[in-house]
Tab-separated table of C-alpha atoms in Angstrom:
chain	number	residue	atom	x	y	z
A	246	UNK	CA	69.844	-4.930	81.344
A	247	UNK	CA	72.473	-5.547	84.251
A	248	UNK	CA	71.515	-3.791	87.555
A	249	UNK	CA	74.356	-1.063	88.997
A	250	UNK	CA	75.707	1.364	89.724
A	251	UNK	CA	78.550	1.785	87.633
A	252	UNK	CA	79.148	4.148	84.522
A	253	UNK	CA	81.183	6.270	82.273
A	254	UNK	CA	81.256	10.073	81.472
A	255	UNK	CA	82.093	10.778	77.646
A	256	UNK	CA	82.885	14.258	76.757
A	257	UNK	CA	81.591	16.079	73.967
A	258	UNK	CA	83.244	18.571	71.606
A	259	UNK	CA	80.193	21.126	72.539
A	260	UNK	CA	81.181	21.198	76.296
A	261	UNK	CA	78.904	18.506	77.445
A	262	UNK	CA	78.938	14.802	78.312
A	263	UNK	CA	77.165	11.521	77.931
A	264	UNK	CA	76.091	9.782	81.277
A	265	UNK	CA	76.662	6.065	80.200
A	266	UNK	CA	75.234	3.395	82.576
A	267	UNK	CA	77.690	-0.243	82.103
A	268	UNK	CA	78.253	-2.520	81.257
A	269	UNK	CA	75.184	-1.737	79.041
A	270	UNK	CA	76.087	1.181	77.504
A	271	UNK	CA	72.491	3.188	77.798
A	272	UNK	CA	72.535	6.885	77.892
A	273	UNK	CA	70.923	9.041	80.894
A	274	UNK	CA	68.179	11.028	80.002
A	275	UNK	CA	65.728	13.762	81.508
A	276	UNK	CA	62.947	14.989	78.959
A	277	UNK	CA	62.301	18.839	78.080
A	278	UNK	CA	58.448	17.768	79.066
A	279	UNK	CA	59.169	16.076	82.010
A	280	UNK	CA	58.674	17.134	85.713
A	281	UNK	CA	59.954	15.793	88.929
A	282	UNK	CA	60.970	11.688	88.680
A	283	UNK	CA	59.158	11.399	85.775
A	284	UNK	CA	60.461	11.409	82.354
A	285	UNK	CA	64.012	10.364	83.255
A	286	UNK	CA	65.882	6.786	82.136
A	287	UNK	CA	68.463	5.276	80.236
A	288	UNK	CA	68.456	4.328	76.142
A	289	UNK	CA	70.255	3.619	73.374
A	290	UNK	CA	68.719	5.708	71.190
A	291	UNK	CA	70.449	8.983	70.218
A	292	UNK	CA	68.879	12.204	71.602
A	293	UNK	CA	69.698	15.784	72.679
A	294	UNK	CA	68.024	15.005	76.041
A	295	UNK	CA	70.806	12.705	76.741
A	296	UNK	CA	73.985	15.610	77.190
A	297	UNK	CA	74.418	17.004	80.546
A	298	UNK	CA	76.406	19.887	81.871
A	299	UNK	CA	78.469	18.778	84.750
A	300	UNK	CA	78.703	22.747	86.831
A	301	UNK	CA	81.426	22.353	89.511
A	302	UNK	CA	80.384	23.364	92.951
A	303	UNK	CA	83.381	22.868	95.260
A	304	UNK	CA	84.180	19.625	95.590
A	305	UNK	CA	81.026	18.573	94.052
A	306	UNK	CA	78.992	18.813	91.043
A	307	UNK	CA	75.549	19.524	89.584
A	308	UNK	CA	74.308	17.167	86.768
A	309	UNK	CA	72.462	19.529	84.542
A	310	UNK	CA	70.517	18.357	81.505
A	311	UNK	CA	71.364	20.183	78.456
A	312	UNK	CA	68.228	20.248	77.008
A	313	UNK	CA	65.654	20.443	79.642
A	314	UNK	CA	67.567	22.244	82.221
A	315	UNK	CA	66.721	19.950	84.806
A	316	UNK	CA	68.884	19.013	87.724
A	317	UNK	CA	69.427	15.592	88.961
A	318	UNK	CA	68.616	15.173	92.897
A	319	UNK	CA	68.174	12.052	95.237
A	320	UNK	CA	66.660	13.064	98.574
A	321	UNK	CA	67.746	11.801	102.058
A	322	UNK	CA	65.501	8.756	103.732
A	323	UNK	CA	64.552	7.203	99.940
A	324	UNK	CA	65.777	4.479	98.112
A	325	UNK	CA	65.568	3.892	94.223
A	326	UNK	CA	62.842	5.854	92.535
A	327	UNK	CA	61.313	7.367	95.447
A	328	UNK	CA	63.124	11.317	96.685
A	329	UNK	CA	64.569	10.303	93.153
A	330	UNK	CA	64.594	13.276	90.189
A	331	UNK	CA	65.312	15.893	88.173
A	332	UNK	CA	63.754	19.559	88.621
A	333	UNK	CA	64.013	22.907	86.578
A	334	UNK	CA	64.800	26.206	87.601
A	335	UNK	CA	65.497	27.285	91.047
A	336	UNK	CA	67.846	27.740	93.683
A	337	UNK	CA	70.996	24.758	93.777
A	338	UNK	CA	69.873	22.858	96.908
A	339	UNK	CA	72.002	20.568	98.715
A	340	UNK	CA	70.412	17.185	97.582
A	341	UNK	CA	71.669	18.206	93.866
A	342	UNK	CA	74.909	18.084	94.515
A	343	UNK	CA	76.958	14.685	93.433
A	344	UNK	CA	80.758	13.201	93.227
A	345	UNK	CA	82.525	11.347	90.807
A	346	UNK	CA	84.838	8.913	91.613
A	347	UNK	CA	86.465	6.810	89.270
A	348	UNK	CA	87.278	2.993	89.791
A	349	UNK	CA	88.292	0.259	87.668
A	350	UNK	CA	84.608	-1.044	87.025
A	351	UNK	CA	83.365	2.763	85.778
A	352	UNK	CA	82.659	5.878	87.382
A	353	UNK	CA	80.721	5.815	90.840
A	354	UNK	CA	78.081	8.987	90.817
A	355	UNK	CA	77.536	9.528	94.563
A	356	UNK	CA	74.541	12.188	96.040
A	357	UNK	CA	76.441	14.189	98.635
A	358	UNK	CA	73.438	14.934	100.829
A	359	UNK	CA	71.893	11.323	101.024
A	360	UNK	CA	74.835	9.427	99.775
A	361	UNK	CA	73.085	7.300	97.209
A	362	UNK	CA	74.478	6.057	94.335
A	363	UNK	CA	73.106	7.030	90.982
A	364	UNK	CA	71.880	3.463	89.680
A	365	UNK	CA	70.156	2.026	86.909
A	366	UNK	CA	68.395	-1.451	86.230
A	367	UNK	CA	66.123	-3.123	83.262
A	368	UNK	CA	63.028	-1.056	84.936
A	369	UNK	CA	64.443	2.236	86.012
A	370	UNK	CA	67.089	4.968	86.803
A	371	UNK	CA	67.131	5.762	90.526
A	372	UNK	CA	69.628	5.898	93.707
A	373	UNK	CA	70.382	3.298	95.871
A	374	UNK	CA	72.047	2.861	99.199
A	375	UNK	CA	74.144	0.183	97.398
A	376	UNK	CA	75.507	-0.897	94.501
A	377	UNK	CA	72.644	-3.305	94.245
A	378	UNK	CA	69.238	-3.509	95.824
A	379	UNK	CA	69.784	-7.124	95.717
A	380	UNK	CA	73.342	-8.014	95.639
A	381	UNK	CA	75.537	-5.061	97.303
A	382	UNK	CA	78.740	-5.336	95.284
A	383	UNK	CA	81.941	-5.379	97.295
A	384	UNK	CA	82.877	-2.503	99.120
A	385	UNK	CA	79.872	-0.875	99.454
A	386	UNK	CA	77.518	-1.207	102.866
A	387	UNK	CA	74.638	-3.724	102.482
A	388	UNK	CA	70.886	-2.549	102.926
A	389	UNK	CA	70.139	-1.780	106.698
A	390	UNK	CA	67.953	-5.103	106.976
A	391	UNK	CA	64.337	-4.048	108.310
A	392	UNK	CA	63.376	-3.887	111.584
A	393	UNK	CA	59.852	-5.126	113.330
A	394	UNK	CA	57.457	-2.495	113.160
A	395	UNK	CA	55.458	-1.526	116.399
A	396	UNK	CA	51.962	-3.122	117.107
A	397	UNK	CA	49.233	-0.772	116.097
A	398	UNK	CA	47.278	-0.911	118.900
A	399	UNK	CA	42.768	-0.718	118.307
A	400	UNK	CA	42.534	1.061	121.038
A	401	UNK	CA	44.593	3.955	120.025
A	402	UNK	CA	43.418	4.036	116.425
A	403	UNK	CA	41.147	6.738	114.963
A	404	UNK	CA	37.621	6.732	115.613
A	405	UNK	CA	34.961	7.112	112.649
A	406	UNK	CA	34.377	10.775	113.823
A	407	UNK	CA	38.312	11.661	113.709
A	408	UNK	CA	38.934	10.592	109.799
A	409	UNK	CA	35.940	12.069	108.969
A	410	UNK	CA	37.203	14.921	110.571
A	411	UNK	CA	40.253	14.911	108.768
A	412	UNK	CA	38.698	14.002	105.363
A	413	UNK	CA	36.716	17.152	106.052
A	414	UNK	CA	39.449	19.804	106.954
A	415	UNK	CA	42.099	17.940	105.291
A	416	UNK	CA	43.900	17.910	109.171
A	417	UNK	CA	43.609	16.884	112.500
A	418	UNK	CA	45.132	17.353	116.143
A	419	UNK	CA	46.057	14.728	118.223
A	420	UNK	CA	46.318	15.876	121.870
A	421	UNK	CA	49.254	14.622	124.411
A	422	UNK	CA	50.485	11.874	121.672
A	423	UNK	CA	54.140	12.210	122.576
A	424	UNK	CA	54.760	10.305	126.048
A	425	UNK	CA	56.474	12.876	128.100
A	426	UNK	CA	60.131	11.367	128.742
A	427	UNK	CA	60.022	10.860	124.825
A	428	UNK	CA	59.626	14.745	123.744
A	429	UNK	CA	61.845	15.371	126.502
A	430	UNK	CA	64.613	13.151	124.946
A	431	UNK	CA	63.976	14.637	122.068
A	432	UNK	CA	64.352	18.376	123.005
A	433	UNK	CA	67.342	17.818	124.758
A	434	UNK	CA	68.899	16.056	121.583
A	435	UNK	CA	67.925	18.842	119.596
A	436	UNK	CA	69.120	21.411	121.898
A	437	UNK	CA	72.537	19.850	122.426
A	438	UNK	CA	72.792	20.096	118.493
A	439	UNK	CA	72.462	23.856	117.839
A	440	UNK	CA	74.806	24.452	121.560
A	441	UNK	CA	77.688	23.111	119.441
A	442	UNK	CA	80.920	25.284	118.650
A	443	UNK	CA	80.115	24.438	115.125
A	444	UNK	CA	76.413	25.189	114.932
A	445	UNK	CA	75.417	28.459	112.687
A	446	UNK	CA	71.843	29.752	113.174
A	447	UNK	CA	71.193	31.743	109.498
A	448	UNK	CA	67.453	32.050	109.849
A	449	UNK	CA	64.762	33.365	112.287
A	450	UNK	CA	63.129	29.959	110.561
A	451	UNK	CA	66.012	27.435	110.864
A	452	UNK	CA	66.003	24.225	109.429
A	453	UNK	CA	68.391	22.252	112.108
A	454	UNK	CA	70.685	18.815	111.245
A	455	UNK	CA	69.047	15.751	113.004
A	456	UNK	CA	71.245	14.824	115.991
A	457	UNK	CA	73.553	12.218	116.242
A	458	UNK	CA	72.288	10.515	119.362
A	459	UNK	CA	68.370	10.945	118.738
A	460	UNK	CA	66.790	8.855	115.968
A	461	UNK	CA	63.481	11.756	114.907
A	462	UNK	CA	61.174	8.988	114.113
A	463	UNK	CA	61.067	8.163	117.330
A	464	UNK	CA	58.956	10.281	118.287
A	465	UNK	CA	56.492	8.445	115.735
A	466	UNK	CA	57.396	4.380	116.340
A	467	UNK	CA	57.758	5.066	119.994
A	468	UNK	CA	53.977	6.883	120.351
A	469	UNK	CA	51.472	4.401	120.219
A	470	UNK	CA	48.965	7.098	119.638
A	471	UNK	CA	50.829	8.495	116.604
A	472	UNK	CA	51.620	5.211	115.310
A	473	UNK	CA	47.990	4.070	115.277
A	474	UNK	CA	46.467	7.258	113.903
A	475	UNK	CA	48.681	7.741	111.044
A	476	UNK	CA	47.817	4.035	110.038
A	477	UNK	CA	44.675	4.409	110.441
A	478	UNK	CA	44.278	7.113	107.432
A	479	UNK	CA	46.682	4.883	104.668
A	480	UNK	CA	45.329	2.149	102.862
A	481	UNK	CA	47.839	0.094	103.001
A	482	UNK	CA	46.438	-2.637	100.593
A	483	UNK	CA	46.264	-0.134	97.959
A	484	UNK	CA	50.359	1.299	97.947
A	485	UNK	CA	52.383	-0.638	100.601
A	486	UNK	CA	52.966	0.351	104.511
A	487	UNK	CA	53.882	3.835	105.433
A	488	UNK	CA	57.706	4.240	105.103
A	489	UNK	CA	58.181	5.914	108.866
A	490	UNK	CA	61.638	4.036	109.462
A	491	UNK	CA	62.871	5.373	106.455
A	492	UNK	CA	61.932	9.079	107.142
A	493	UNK	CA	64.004	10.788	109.228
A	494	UNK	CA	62.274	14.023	110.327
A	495	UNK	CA	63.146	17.379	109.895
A	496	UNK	CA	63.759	19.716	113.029
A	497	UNK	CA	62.962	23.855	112.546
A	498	UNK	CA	63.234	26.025	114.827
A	499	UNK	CA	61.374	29.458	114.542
A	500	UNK	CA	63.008	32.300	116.575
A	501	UNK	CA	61.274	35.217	118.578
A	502	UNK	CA	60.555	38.330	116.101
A	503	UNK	CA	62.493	42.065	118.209
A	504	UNK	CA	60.686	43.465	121.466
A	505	UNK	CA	59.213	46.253	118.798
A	506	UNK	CA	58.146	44.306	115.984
A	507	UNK	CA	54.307	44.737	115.660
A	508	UNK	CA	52.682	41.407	115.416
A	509	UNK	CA	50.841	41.269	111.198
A	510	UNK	CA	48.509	39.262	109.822
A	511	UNK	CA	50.353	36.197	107.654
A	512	UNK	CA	47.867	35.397	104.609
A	513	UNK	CA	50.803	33.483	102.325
A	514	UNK	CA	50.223	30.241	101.580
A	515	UNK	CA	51.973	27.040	99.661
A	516	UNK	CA	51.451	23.212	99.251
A	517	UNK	CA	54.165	21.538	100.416
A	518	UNK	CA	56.182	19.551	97.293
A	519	UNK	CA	56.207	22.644	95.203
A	520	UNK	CA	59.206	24.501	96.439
A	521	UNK	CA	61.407	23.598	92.906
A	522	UNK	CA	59.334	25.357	90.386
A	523	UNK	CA	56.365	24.272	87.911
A	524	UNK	CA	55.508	20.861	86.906
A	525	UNK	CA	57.580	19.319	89.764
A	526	UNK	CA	56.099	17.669	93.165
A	527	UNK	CA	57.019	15.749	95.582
A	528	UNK	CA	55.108	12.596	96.697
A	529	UNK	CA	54.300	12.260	99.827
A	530	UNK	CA	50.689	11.728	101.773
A	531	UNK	CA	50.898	12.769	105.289
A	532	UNK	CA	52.720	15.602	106.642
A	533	UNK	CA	52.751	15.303	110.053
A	534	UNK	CA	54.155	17.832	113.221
A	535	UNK	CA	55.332	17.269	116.245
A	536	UNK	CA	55.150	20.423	118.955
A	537	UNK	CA	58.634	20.112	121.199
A	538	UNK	CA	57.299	23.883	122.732
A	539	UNK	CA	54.219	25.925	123.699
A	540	UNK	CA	52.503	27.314	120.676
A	541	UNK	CA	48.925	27.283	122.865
A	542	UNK	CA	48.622	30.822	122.149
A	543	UNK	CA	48.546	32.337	118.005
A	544	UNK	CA	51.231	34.087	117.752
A	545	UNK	CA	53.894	31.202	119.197
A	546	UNK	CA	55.111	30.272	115.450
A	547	UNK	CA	52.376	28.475	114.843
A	548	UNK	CA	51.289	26.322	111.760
A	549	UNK	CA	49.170	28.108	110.085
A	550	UNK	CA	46.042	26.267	107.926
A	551	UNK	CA	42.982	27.100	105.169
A	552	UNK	CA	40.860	24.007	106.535
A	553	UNK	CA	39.038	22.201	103.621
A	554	UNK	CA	41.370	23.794	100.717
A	555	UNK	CA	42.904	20.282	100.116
A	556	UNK	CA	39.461	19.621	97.997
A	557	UNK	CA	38.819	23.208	96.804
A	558	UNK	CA	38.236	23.096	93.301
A	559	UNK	CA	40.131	25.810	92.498
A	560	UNK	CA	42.932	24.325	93.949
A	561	UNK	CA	42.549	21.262	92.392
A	562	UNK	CA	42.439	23.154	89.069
A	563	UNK	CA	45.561	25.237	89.857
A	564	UNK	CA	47.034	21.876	90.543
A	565	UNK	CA	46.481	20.567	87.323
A	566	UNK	CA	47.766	23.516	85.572
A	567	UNK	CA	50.956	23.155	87.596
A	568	UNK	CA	51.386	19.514	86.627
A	569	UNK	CA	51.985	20.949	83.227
A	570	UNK	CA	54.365	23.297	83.912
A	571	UNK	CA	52.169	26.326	84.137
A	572	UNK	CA	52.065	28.133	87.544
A	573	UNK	CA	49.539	30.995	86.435
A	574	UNK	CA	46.337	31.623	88.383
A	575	UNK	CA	47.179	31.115	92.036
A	576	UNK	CA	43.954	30.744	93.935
A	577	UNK	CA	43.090	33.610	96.060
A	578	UNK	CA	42.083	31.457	98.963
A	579	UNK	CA	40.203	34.569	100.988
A	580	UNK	CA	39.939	34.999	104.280
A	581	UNK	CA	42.301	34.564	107.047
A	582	UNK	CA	44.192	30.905	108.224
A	583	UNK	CA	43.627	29.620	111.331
A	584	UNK	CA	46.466	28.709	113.609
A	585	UNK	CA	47.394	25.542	114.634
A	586	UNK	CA	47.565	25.761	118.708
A	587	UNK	CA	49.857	23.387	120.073
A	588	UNK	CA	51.524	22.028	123.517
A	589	UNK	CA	54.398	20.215	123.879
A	590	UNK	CA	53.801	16.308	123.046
A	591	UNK	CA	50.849	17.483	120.680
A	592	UNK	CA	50.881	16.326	117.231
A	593	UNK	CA	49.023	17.509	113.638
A	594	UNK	CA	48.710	15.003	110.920
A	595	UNK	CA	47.886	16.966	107.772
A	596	UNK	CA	46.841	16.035	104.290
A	597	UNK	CA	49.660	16.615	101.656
A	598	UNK	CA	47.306	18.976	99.675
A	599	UNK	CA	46.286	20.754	102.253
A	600	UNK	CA	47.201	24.866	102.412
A	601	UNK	CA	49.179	26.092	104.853
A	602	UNK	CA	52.153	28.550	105.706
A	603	UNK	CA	54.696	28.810	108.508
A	604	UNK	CA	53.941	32.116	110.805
A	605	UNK	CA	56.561	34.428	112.975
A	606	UNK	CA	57.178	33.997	116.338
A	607	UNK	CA	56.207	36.704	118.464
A	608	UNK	CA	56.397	34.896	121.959
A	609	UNK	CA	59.707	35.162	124.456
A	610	UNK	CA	60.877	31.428	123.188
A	611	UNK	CA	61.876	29.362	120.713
A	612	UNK	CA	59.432	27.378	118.767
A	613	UNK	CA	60.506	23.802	118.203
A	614	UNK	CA	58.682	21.452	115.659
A	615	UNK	CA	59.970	18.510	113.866
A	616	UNK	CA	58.193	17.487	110.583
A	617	UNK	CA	57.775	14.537	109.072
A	618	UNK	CA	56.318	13.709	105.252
A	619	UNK	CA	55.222	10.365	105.209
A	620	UNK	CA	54.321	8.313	102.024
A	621	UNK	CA	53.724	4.581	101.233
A	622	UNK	CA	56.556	2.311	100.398
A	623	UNK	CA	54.960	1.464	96.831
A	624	UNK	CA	52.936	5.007	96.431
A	625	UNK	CA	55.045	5.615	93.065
A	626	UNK	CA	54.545	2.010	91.757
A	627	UNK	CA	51.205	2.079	92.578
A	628	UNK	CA	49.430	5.407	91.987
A	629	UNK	CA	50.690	8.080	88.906
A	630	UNK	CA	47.835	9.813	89.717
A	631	UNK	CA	49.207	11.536	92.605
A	632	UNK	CA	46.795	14.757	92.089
A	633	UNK	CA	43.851	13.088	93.573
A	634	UNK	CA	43.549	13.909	96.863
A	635	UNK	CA	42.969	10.390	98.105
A	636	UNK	CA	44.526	7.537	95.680
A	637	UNK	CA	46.423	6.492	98.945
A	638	UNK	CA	43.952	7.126	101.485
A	639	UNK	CA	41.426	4.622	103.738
């Protein structure tokens, strides 16, 4: 099959379309029993799983499967198969939203959040940041080529006693990782974002826009510490290096709760990757924090963890059950979390099973964290078995 990124859309009388990949004329696909980036391609063969709804949304669209429901996304700081899927149910987020524009090779389907173009090849369906992973067609950018990663440095990796520590309660702090003049660049990026004219602040939790003139994973190439530790946790033999200058961070902000408000308990709890419903996840290994404030005290924002519920086997079976689609029996985890305390230039490093929850803000200041999910360049190609808590690990 010829790699690209070119197709056709072919109406049907019922209100629905064909997604038709050229010049090879396979249909797109997502099955009913599918979940997440599984269970999606392109083929010949004639099937109801191959119609999809195209639902307007301004100037943009959602590409709905028919038959399953699902909705195609490609995440921001991916390529190909990886931030690449189709999920059921839940709200329309911004990474499901696509353009059509027609040209005289076919129809170019374009991601409006990441900008990746809906692509398919002999192996897969995914999105690329060209028109070939290979051989960019004309007119469209070519692959930002690689740069050198940082040195990891032996004398700031993790000791024996810190990834045991970690293996143990599935998290681990590491103190003054952020060199100063770094977290202060940082900070004043981010603040110089949200004091724009054109800045809206909807949330007392607000998920802010990187800014322009900051790259975020800086703050993780640029801290030798940080750099070292998270390398020292990721076999890298097993699924490929960690993809840190791909990821670009994600900046929230938590905002004080009134003068009045009576500071509560917070016992909620999630697992990060399982925000779009049953049977959908997203694969990642390491989710890792970065404190730009004072969150010393509980109480600040903090992060909130259930140490040790990465390898509870309740969890695990709840996990399972999810995988399939069913999201009965949530896991009553008992007791309360414990809260993450923080100072600026701090940093957690988290496994991606572990429990946790976000927690109000009852200081006088804003809390600033920027998070980062890290995963393995090859951690789709080389481990399916994503539910074990350490297919990926050292």
């Amino acid at each position: 099959m010829t790699a690209g990124t070119f197709w056709k859309v072919e109406q049907n009388e019922d209100g629905t379309c064909y997604i038709v990949s050229l010049p090879d004329e396979g249909k797109l696909y997502a099955k009913i029993n599918g979940h997440w980036g599984h269970g999606i391609g392109i083929t010949a063969e004639a099937s109801s799983e191959q119609k999809w709804k195209l639902e307007a949304k301004g100037d943009a669209f959602l590409l709905v499967n028919a038959a399953s429901g699902r909705k195609l996304y490609a995440q921001d700081g991916h390529d190909l198969r990886d931030g690449f899927g189709a999920t059921v149910g839940g709200p329309d987020w911004p990474d499901q939203m696509w353009t059509l524009q027609g040209t005289e090779s076919g129809t170019v389907i374009s991601n409006v959040h990441s900008q990746r173009l809906l692509f398919a090849s002999a192996e897969h369906v995914g999105a690329a940041r060209s028109a070939s992973p290979e051989v960019p067609r004309e007119g469209y950018p070519k692959a930002k080529p690689r740069l050198p990663s940082p040195e990891v440095l032996p004398e700031e990796a993790l000791s024996s006693e810190e990834v045991e520590e970690f293996k143990r309660n599935g998290y681990l702090v590491l103190r003054k990782a952020i060199p100063l003049e770094l977290w202060h660049k940082a900070l004043r990026a981010i603040n110089n974002r949200i004091g724009q004219p054109n800045h809206r602040h909807e949330h007392k939790r607000e998920l802010v826009k990187a800014p322009d003139d900051f790259k975020l994973n800086r703050l993780l190439m640029q801290a030798p510490r940080v750099w070292a530790a998270i390398h020292s946790l990721i076999n890298s033999n097993m699924a490929g290096p960690l993809n840190v200058e791909a990821c670009e961070g994600a900046v929230t902000l938590s905002y004080p709760e009134a003068i009045d408000a009576t500071p509560q308990m917070e016992r909620g709890w999630h697992i990060d990757g399982m925000d779009r419903g049953p049977g959908i996840f997203s694969s990642f290994s390491l989710l890792v924090g970065v404190a730009l404030s004072d969150q010393s005290m509980p109480g600040c924002g903090n992060l909130l963890v259930y140490p040790e519920s990465h390898m509870r086997n309740d969890i695990q079976d709840w996990l399972l059950r999810w995988a399939a689609g069913d999201a009965s029996g949530r896991p009553d985890l008992g007791g309360a979390p414990v809260p993450v305390l923080l100072e600026p230039g701090d940093v957690v490093v988290a496994h991606r099973l572990l429990a946790h929850s976000g927690s109000k803000n009852y200081s006088p200041n804003i809390r600033y964290q920027v998070y980062f999910r890290l995963r393995p360049e090859e951690w789709l190609d080389e481990n399916e078995e994503y539910l074990k808590p350490w297919s990926e690990f050292v």
